[in-house]
CSV table of C-alpha atoms in Angstrom, one decimal:
chain,number,residue,atom,x,y,z
A,1,LEU,CA,5.8,-6.9,-32.7
A,2,THR,CA,8.3,-4.9,-31.3
A,3,SER,CA,8.8,-2.5,-34.4
A,4,THR,CA,5.6,-2.0,-34.9
A,5,ILE,CA,4.8,-0.6,-31.3
A,6,GLU,CA,8.5,1.1,-31.3
A,7,ASN,CA,6.9,2.9,-34.6
A,8,LEU,CA,3.6,3.8,-33.3
A,9,MET,CA,5.4,5.3,-30.2
A,10,LYS,CA,7.5,7.3,-31.9
A,11,ARG,CA,5.0,8.4,-34.2
A,12,PHE,CA,2.8,9.6,-30.9
A,13,ALA,CA,5.8,11.3,-29.9
A,14,ASP,CA,6.2,12.8,-33.1
A,15,LEU,CA,2.5,14.1,-33.0
A,16,SER,CA,2.7,15.3,-29.4
A,17,VAL,CA,5.9,17.5,-30.0
A,18,ASN,CA,3.7,19.0,-33.2
A,19,LEU,CA,0.9,19.5,-31.5
A,20,GLY,CA,3.0,21.1,-28.1
A,21,LYS,CA,4.9,23.4,-30.9
A,22,THR,CA,1.3,24.3,-32.7
A,23,SER,CA,-0.2,25.3,-29.2
A,24,LEU,CA,2.7,27.0,-27.9
A,25,SER,CA,2.8,29.4,-30.8
A,26,ASN,CA,-0.9,30.0,-30.8
A,27,ILE,CA,-0.8,31.3,-27.3
A,28,TYR,CA,2.4,33.4,-28.0
A,29,ARG,CA,0.5,34.8,-31.1
A,30,ARG,CA,-2.4,36.0,-29.0
A,31,LEU,CA,-0.5,37.2,-26.5
A,32,VAL,CA,2.3,39.1,-28.0
A,33,GLN,CA,1.6,39.1,-31.7
A,34,THR,CA,-2.3,40.2,-31.3
A,35,PRO,CA,-2.8,44.5,-30.9
A,36,PRO,CA,-5.3,44.6,-27.2
A,37,GLY,CA,-8.5,45.1,-28.5
A,38,PRO,CA,-10.7,47.1,-26.8
A,39,PHE,CA,-11.4,45.4,-23.4
A,40,LEU,CA,-7.9,44.9,-22.7
A,41,GLN,CA,-7.3,49.0,-23.3
A,42,SER,CA,-10.2,49.3,-21.1
A,43,VAL,CA,-8.6,47.6,-18.2
A,44,ASN,CA,-5.2,48.8,-19.2
A,45,ARG,CA,-6.7,52.7,-18.4
A,46,TRP,CA,-8.3,51.6,-15.4
A,47,ILE,CA,-5.6,49.8,-13.5
A,48,HIS,CA,-3.3,53.2,-14.0
A,49,THR,CA,-6.0,55.4,-12.1
A,50,ASN,CA,-5.7,56.0,-8.6
A,51,PRO,CA,-6.5,54.2,-6.5
A,52,VAL,CA,-6.5,51.0,-8.0
A,53,SER,CA,-2.8,51.6,-9.4
A,54,THR,CA,-2.1,51.9,-6.0
A,55,LEU,CA,-3.8,48.9,-4.8
A,56,VAL,CA,-2.8,46.5,-8.0
A,57,TYR,CA,0.8,47.1,-7.6
A,58,GLY,CA,0.5,46.5,-4.2
A,59,PHE,CA,-1.6,42.9,-4.6
A,60,PHE,CA,1.3,42.2,-7.1
A,61,TRP,CA,4.1,42.3,-5.3
A,62,SER,CA,2.9,41.0,-2.1
A,63,PHE,CA,1.9,38.0,-4.2
A,64,ILE,CA,6.1,38.0,-5.3
A,65,LEU,CA,7.6,38.7,-2.4
A,66,ILE,CA,5.0,36.6,-0.2
A,67,VAL,CA,4.5,33.5,-2.6
A,68,LEU,CA,6.7,33.2,-5.2
A,69,SER,CA,10.1,34.3,-3.8
A,70,PRO,CA,9.7,31.8,-0.7
A,71,PHE,CA,9.4,29.2,-3.4
A,72,ILE,CA,12.1,30.1,-5.7
A,73,GLY,CA,14.3,30.3,-2.4
A,74,TRP,CA,13.5,26.7,-1.1
A,75,CYS,CA,14.1,26.0,-4.5
A,76,LEU,CA,17.7,27.6,-4.5
A,77,TYR,CA,18.4,25.8,-0.9
A,78,PHE,CA,17.8,22.3,-2.1
A,79,GLN,CA,20.1,22.9,-5.1
A,80,THR,CA,22.5,24.5,-3.2
A,81,LEU,CA,21.8,21.6,-0.8
A,82,PHE,CA,22.3,18.6,-3.0
A,83,LYS,CA,25.3,20.1,-4.6
A,84,SER,CA,26.9,20.4,-1.2
A,85,VAL,CA,26.2,17.0,-0.2
A,86,ASP,CA,27.4,15.4,-3.7
A,87,SER,CA,30.5,17.5,-3.5
A,88,SER,CA,31.1,16.4,0.3
A,89,LEU,CA,30.9,12.6,-1.1
A,90,ARG,CA,33.1,13.4,-4.0
A,91,PHE,CA,35.9,14.4,-1.3
A,92,LEU,CA,35.6,12.0,1.5
A,93,LEU,CA,35.7,9.1,-1.4
A,94,GLY,CA,38.0,10.8,-3.1
A,95,ILE,CA,36.1,11.2,-7.0
A,96,ARG,CA,37.1,13.9,-8.9
A,97,MET,CA,35.0,17.1,-7.6
A,98,LYS,CA,32.6,18.0,-10.4
A,99,ASP,CA,33.5,21.6,-11.7
A,100,CYS,CA,30.5,23.4,-10.4
A,101,GLU,CA,30.8,26.2,-13.4
A,102,GLY,CA,30.8,23.5,-16.4
A,103,GLN,CA,33.1,21.6,-18.8
A,104,THR,CA,36.4,24.0,-19.6
A,105,LEU,CA,38.7,23.8,-22.6
A,106,SER,CA,42.3,24.4,-22.2
A,107,ALA,CA,44.3,26.3,-24.8
A,108,LYS,CA,47.3,23.9,-24.4
A,109,GLU,CA,45.3,20.9,-24.7
A,110,GLU,CA,43.5,21.8,-28.3
A,111,LYS,CA,46.8,22.6,-29.2
A,112,VAL,CA,48.0,18.4,-29.0
A,113,ASN,CA,44.5,17.0,-29.1
A,114,SER,CA,42.7,18.9,-31.9
A,115,LYS,CA,45.1,20.7,-33.5
A,116,LYS,CA,43.9,24.1,-32.5
A,117,GLU,CA,45.6,26.8,-32.1
A,118,LEU,CA,43.4,29.3,-29.9
A,119,ALA,CA,43.4,33.2,-30.2
A,120,VAL,CA,41.9,35.9,-27.9
A,121,CYS,CA,41.8,40.0,-28.8
A,122,ILE,CA,41.7,42.2,-25.7
A,123,THR,CA,41.1,45.9,-25.8
A,124,GLY,CA,41.8,48.0,-23.0
A,125,CYS,CA,45.6,46.5,-22.4
A,126,ASP,CA,48.0,49.0,-21.1
A,127,SER,CA,47.4,48.3,-17.5
A,128,GLY,CA,44.7,46.9,-15.1
A,129,PHE,CA,42.5,43.7,-16.0
A,130,GLY,CA,43.4,43.8,-19.7
A,131,ARG,CA,47.3,43.6,-18.9
A,132,ASP,CA,46.9,41.3,-16.0
A,133,LEU,CA,44.6,39.5,-18.7
A,134,SER,CA,47.0,39.3,-21.4
A,135,PHE,CA,49.9,37.6,-19.6
A,136,ALA,CA,47.3,35.4,-17.8
A,137,LEU,CA,45.9,33.7,-20.7
A,138,SER,CA,49.8,33.8,-22.5
A,139,GLU,CA,50.6,31.7,-19.8
A,140,ARG,CA,47.7,29.3,-20.6
A,141,GLY,CA,48.3,28.7,-24.1
A,142,PHE,CA,46.1,31.2,-25.9
A,143,THR,CA,47.8,33.6,-28.3
A,144,VAL,CA,46.7,37.1,-27.3
A,145,PHE,CA,46.3,40.3,-29.3
A,146,ALA,CA,46.6,43.0,-26.9
A,147,GLY,CA,45.0,46.3,-28.1
A,148,CYS,CA,46.8,49.5,-26.5
A,149,LEU,CA,46.1,52.8,-26.5
A,150,THR,CA,49.6,54.2,-25.8
A,151,GLU,CA,53.2,53.2,-27.1
A,152,ASP,CA,54.2,52.7,-23.3
A,153,GLY,CA,51.7,49.9,-23.5
A,154,LEU,CA,52.6,48.2,-26.3
A,155,LEU,CA,56.5,48.2,-25.0
A,156,GLN,CA,55.3,46.1,-21.8
A,157,TYR,CA,54.8,43.1,-24.3
A,158,GLN,CA,57.6,42.9,-26.8
A,159,ASP,CA,59.6,40.3,-25.0
A,160,VAL,CA,56.4,37.8,-25.1
A,161,PRO,CA,56.3,35.9,-28.2
A,162,SER,CA,52.5,35.0,-27.7
A,163,ILE,CA,51.2,38.3,-27.0
A,164,PHE,CA,50.9,40.7,-30.7
A,165,PRO,CA,50.6,44.1,-29.2
A,166,LEU,CA,48.3,46.5,-31.5
A,167,LYS,CA,48.0,50.0,-31.4
A,168,MET,CA,44.0,50.1,-31.1
A,169,ASP,CA,42.0,53.6,-29.9
A,170,VAL,CA,38.7,51.9,-29.7
A,171,THR,CA,37.4,55.4,-30.7
A,172,LYS,CA,39.1,55.2,-34.5
A,173,GLU,CA,37.7,53.5,-37.5
A,174,ASN,CA,41.1,53.1,-39.0
A,175,ASP,CA,42.3,51.4,-35.6
A,176,THR,CA,40.0,49.2,-35.3
A,177,THR,CA,40.0,48.4,-39.3
A,178,LYS,CA,44.2,47.9,-38.9
A,179,SER,CA,43.4,45.3,-35.9
A,180,PHE,CA,41.1,43.5,-37.8
A,181,ASP,CA,43.2,43.1,-40.6
A,182,VAL,CA,46.3,41.8,-38.6
A,183,ILE,CA,44.4,39.3,-36.7
A,184,SER,CA,42.6,38.2,-40.4
A,185,LYS,CA,46.1,37.8,-41.8
A,186,TRP,CA,47.2,35.5,-38.7
A,187,LEU,CA,44.1,33.4,-39.2
A,188,SER,CA,44.7,32.6,-42.5
A,189,ASP,CA,48.6,32.4,-42.5
A,190,PRO,CA,49.3,29.5,-44.9
A,191,SER,CA,52.3,28.5,-42.6
A,192,ALA,CA,50.5,27.4,-40.1
A,193,LYS,CA,51.2,24.4,-38.6
A,194,LEU,CA,47.9,24.3,-36.9
A,195,GLN,CA,44.3,25.6,-37.5
A,196,ARG,CA,43.8,29.0,-36.2
A,197,PHE,CA,40.5,30.6,-34.9
A,198,LEU,CA,39.3,33.5,-33.0
A,199,HIS,CA,38.2,32.0,-29.9
A,200,ALA,CA,37.2,35.2,-27.6
A,201,LEU,CA,36.6,38.9,-28.2
A,202,ILE,CA,36.8,40.5,-24.8
A,203,ASN,CA,35.8,44.4,-24.7
A,204,ASN,CA,37.6,45.8,-21.9
A,205,ALA,CA,38.9,49.4,-22.7
A,206,GLY,CA,37.1,52.2,-20.5
A,207,LEU,CA,37.4,55.3,-18.5
A,208,GLY,CA,35.1,57.3,-16.3
A,209,THR,CA,34.4,60.9,-15.5
A,210,ALA,CA,33.5,61.9,-12.3
A,211,GLY,CA,31.5,64.9,-11.1
A,212,LEU,CA,28.0,66.1,-10.9
A,213,ILE,CA,26.5,66.9,-13.6
A,214,ASP,CA,26.3,70.8,-13.1
A,215,TRP,CA,29.9,70.6,-13.1
A,216,ILE,CA,31.0,68.6,-16.1
A,217,GLU,CA,30.5,69.6,-20.2
A,218,ILE,CA,28.7,67.7,-22.7
A,219,SER,CA,32.1,66.8,-24.2
A,220,ASP,CA,32.5,64.7,-21.1
A,221,PHE,CA,29.7,62.8,-21.5
A,222,GLN,CA,30.7,62.1,-25.1
A,223,ARG,CA,34.0,60.8,-24.3
A,224,ASP,CA,32.5,58.1,-21.6
A,225,MET,CA,30.0,57.1,-24.2
A,226,GLU,CA,32.5,57.1,-27.2
A,227,VAL,CA,34.8,54.5,-25.4
A,228,ASN,CA,32.7,52.7,-23.2
A,229,TYR,CA,29.9,52.2,-25.4
A,230,PHE,CA,30.6,53.8,-29.1
A,231,GLY,CA,33.9,51.9,-28.2
A,232,MET,CA,32.4,48.7,-27.6
A,233,VAL,CA,30.1,48.8,-30.7
A,234,ARG,CA,32.8,49.7,-33.2
A,235,VAL,CA,35.0,47.0,-32.3
A,236,ILE,CA,31.9,44.1,-31.9
A,237,LYS,CA,31.0,45.2,-35.3
A,238,THR,CA,34.3,45.0,-36.8
A,239,PHE,CA,35.3,41.3,-35.3
A,240,LEU,CA,31.9,39.8,-36.0
A,241,PRO,CA,32.3,38.6,-39.5
A,242,ILE,CA,35.2,36.7,-38.2
A,243,LEU,CA,32.8,34.6,-35.2
A,244,LYS,CA,29.9,34.9,-37.5
A,245,ALA,CA,32.3,32.5,-40.1
A,246,GLN,CA,33.5,30.5,-37.9
A,247,ALA,CA,30.2,29.6,-36.2
A,248,CYS,CA,28.3,28.9,-39.9
A,249,ALA,CA,31.2,26.4,-41.0
A,250,ALA,CA,31.0,24.7,-37.8
A,251,ILE,CA,34.5,25.2,-37.5
A,252,HIS,CA,34.6,26.3,-34.0
A,253,VAL,CA,31.5,26.3,-32.0
A,254,ASN,CA,32.8,27.5,-28.8
A,255,ALA,CA,33.8,31.3,-29.7
A,256,ARG,CA,32.7,34.4,-27.5
A,257,ILE,CA,32.4,37.9,-27.3
A,258,ILE,CA,33.3,39.1,-23.4
A,259,ASN,CA,31.9,42.4,-22.4
A,260,VAL,CA,33.4,43.7,-19.0
A,261,VAL,CA,30.7,46.3,-18.4
A,262,SER,CA,31.0,46.9,-14.1
A,263,MET,CA,28.3,47.3,-11.9
A,264,ALA,CA,27.6,50.9,-13.1
A,265,GLY,CA,25.6,49.1,-15.7
A,266,LEU,CA,23.3,48.2,-13.5
A,267,ILE,CA,22.9,50.2,-11.0
A,268,SER,CA,23.4,53.9,-10.8
A,269,ASN,CA,24.8,56.7,-7.9
A,270,SER,CA,25.1,60.8,-7.8
A,271,GLY,CA,28.4,61.9,-8.8
A,272,VAL,CA,29.0,60.0,-12.1
A,273,SER,CA,26.5,59.9,-14.4
A,274,ALA,CA,28.7,60.1,-17.8
A,275,TYR,CA,30.3,57.1,-16.6
A,276,HIS,CA,27.1,55.1,-15.0
A,277,ALA,CA,24.8,56.3,-18.5
A,278,SER,CA,28.0,54.8,-20.7
A,279,LYS,CA,28.4,51.7,-18.9
A,280,HIS,CA,24.0,51.1,-18.7
A,281,ALA,CA,24.2,51.6,-22.6
A,282,ALA,CA,27.1,49.1,-22.8
A,283,GLU,CA,25.2,46.6,-20.4
A,284,ALA,CA,21.8,47.0,-22.6
A,285,PHE,CA,23.6,46.6,-26.1
A,286,SER,CA,25.2,43.2,-24.7
A,287,THR,CA,21.9,41.9,-23.6
A,288,SER,CA,20.4,42.8,-27.3
A,289,LEU,CA,23.5,41.1,-28.9
A,290,ARG,CA,23.7,38.0,-26.8
A,291,LEU,CA,20.1,37.4,-27.9
A,292,GLU,CA,20.3,37.9,-31.3
A,293,LEU,CA,23.9,36.3,-31.7
A,294,LYS,CA,21.8,33.2,-29.9
A,295,SER,CA,21.1,31.9,-33.8
A,296,PHE,CA,24.6,32.0,-34.4
A,297,ASN,CA,25.3,29.9,-31.2
A,298,LEU,CA,28.3,32.7,-30.0
A,299,ALA,CA,28.3,32.9,-26.7
A,300,VAL,CA,27.7,36.7,-25.2
A,301,VAL,CA,28.9,37.3,-21.4
A,302,THR,CA,28.6,40.7,-19.6
A,303,VAL,CA,31.2,40.7,-16.4
A,304,ASN,CA,30.2,43.3,-14.2
A,305,PRO,CA,33.1,44.0,-11.1
A,306,SER,CA,32.2,46.4,-8.2
A,307,PHE,CA,35.0,48.8,-7.3
A,308,HIS,CA,38.5,46.9,-7.5
A,309,LYS,CA,41.9,47.5,-7.1
A,310,THR,CA,42.7,49.3,-10.9
A,311,PRO,CA,44.5,52.8,-11.7
A,312,LEU,CA,41.0,53.8,-12.5
A,313,VAL,CA,40.2,54.1,-8.9
A,314,ASP,CA,43.6,55.0,-7.3
A,315,HIS,CA,42.7,57.1,-4.9
A,316,ASP,CA,45.4,60.0,-5.4
A,317,THR,CA,44.5,60.1,-9.1
A,318,LEU,CA,40.4,60.3,-8.0
A,319,SER,CA,41.3,63.5,-5.5
A,320,ARG,CA,43.5,65.5,-8.4
A,321,LYS,CA,40.7,64.7,-11.1
A,322,PHE,CA,38.1,66.6,-8.5
A,323,LYS,CA,40.6,68.9,-7.8
A,324,GLN,CA,41.1,69.9,-11.2
A,325,LEU,CA,37.3,69.7,-12.1
A,326,TRP,CA,36.8,71.8,-8.9
A,327,ASP,CA,38.9,74.8,-10.3
A,328,SER,CA,37.6,74.3,-14.1
A,329,ILE,CA,33.5,74.9,-13.1
A,330,GLY,CA,34.1,78.8,-13.1
A,331,GLN,CA,33.1,80.9,-10.1
A,332,ASP,CA,29.9,81.7,-10.1
A,333,LEU,CA,29.2,77.6,-10.3
A,334,GLN,CA,31.8,77.7,-7.3
A,335,CYS,CA,29.4,80.0,-5.4
A,336,GLN,CA,25.8,78.1,-5.5
A,337,TYR,CA,27.7,74.8,-4.2
A,338,GLY,CA,30.4,76.5,-2.1
A,339,LYS,CA,33.8,75.1,-0.7
A,340,GLU,CA,31.9,73.3,2.0
A,341,TYR,CA,29.8,71.5,0.0
A,342,TYR,CA,32.8,70.7,-2.8
A,343,ASP,CA,34.7,69.4,0.5
A,344,HIS,CA,32.2,66.9,1.7
A,345,PHE,CA,31.5,66.1,-2.0
A,346,CYS,CA,34.8,64.9,-3.2
A,347,ASN,CA,35.4,63.1,-0.1
A,348,THR,CA,32.4,60.9,0.2
A,349,ILE,CA,32.6,59.9,-3.6
A,350,VAL,CA,36.6,58.9,-3.2
A,351,GLU,CA,36.2,57.5,0.4
A,352,ASN,CA,32.9,55.1,-1.0
A,353,THR,CA,35.5,54.8,-3.9
A,354,THR,CA,38.6,53.7,-2.2
A,355,CYS,CA,37.5,52.2,0.9
A,356,LEU,CA,36.3,49.1,-0.3
A,357,LEU,CA,38.5,48.1,-3.2
A,358,TRP,CA,38.7,44.2,-3.7
A,359,ASP,CA,41.7,42.1,-4.9
A,360,ALA,CA,41.5,42.3,-8.4
A,361,ASN,CA,43.0,39.0,-9.2
A,362,VAL,CA,39.8,37.9,-8.5
A,363,VAL,CA,38.2,39.9,-11.9
A,364,ILE,CA,41.1,37.8,-13.9
A,365,ASP,CA,40.5,34.6,-12.6
A,366,LYS,CA,36.4,34.8,-13.7
A,367,LEU,CA,37.6,36.3,-17.2
A,368,ILE,CA,39.8,33.5,-17.4
A,369,SER,CA,36.9,31.4,-16.7
A,370,CYS,CA,34.5,32.7,-19.0
A,371,VAL,CA,37.2,32.4,-21.6
A,372,GLU,CA,37.6,28.6,-21.0
A,373,LEU,CA,34.5,27.1,-20.1
A,374,VAL,CA,32.4,25.7,-22.7
A,375,ILE,CA,29.4,27.1,-22.1
A,376,PRO,CA,29.9,30.4,-20.5
A,377,PRO,CA,27.2,32.4,-18.2
A,378,PRO,CA,25.7,34.9,-19.8
A,379,GLN,CA,26.3,37.4,-16.4
A,380,VAL,CA,29.2,37.2,-13.9
A,381,VAL,CA,29.0,39.7,-11.0
A,382,VAL,CA,32.2,40.1,-8.9
A,383,GLY,CA,33.0,41.6,-5.9
A,384,THR,CA,31.0,40.9,-2.1
A,385,ASP,CA,28.9,44.2,-2.1
A,386,ALA,CA,28.6,43.6,-5.7
A,387,LYS,CA,26.6,40.3,-5.3
A,388,PHE,CA,24.9,40.6,-1.8
A,389,PHE,CA,24.1,44.1,-1.8
A,390,LEU,CA,23.9,46.0,-5.1
A,391,LEU,CA,22.5,43.0,-7.0
A,392,GLY,CA,19.5,43.1,-4.1
A,393,LEU,CA,19.3,47.0,-4.4
A,394,ARG,CA,18.3,47.3,-7.5
A,395,HIS,CA,15.7,44.8,-7.5
A,396,LEU,CA,13.9,47.0,-4.7
A,397,PRO,CA,11.3,50.1,-5.6
A,398,VAL,CA,13.1,53.2,-6.9
A,399,TRP,CA,12.1,55.0,-3.8
A,400,VAL,CA,13.9,52.6,-1.6
A,401,GLN,CA,16.7,52.9,-3.6
A,402,ASP,CA,16.9,56.4,-3.4
A,403,ALA,CA,16.5,56.6,0.1
A,404,ILE,CA,19.2,54.3,0.7
A,405,LEU,CA,21.9,55.7,-2.0
A,406,ASN,CA,20.9,59.3,-0.3
A,407,MET,CA,22.2,58.2,3.3
A,408,ARG,CA,25.0,60.3,3.7
A,409,PRO,CA,26.5,61.4,6.8
A,410,GLY,CA,27.1,65.2,7.3
A,411,GLN,CA,25.5,65.9,4.2
A,412,VAL,CA,26.3,69.5,3.5
A,413,PRO,CA,23.6,72.1,1.5
A,414,PRO,CA,24.8,73.6,-1.2
A,415,ALA,CA,25.9,77.4,-0.3
A,416,SER,CA,23.3,78.9,-2.5
A,417,MET,CA,20.0,76.7,-1.0
A,418,VAL,CA,21.9,78.4,2.7
A,419,ASN,CA,21.7,81.8,1.4
A,420,GLY,CA,18.8,82.1,-1.0
A,421,LYS,CA,21.2,83.0,-3.8
A,422,ALA,CA,21.4,81.0,-7.1
């Protein structure tokens, strides 16, 4: 009798699941895969006419902010409260604290317990995040392939046995192909005592061009895009066959791609359009890649730091670059904008960039977590200003964002707007 009841319950459960899948499939097909008919087309046109458009938009966002947002806020509050109580009790009772981020893996333990040697490949390791991360992961037991642009960058790793420096200009197909060959050879080395796997591909190489759109050349936009976007795409497409092969063979199922993007990929401002455009492209690409690689169980993580202490945002370096830019734009543009406008613009950008520089080690710690977490998060935002101001700012209406971003005390108009001559 017990066996019969269990079989009936199992069949009922299977039937319920199948019915659920069928109904969800039908709903999805009707909502997404069926083109809107004449009635919905008429409704769509009606919604986009004034004053209906303004009223519908207002009521919709009123509902989101007044009803839905508080509900989500209370859910988050009780979840946080539960975690706080759980952590407090564990601390008082002497029980091991739970890792709020999830289960982690250790490269050193993997060598001992699973007989695995895990490698990471990092681009942009001449300085900044890439260099610090290479040394940190090496100390934690990973084999690191550090991609560098310069000879000086390569030389700094020559005395570290677990770091293999690679000459890798991400804008050159030949460099990425050679790096792929080196890593493939290391992975398949028959003399290796442990199984070798490429655990993480970290795209960190980047550069930034500052200046008004009117001041910089098309080549500046192309250079930023070539490194920050196409370079990332090139590296990923080169190494993706290794990661997919590991996933398909189920020999290392925790591999991931980590893209260091920037908050510039989530929100834009004036004066750095080339950099922001390339980072927005990298962010969009990363989102598409994450969704596409879910079928291979490969994680894709974007790391979005605000300004941190790196050579890219050094005060003297930025000031020198702006001086070079002003000298290069030509007399006509200098007359149109005027020296006073340039001085205010330059000082505003430099001061806003360098007045709130966070410790770069925080970014390194977060990158290490993305490498070691068994299930890494899809996005990691780093920096107090990024977490509690910029993320909120990007969800506001565009006109509110514009008003906030244009709040610059003592703003100076271009000279041509004062004298009426362009």
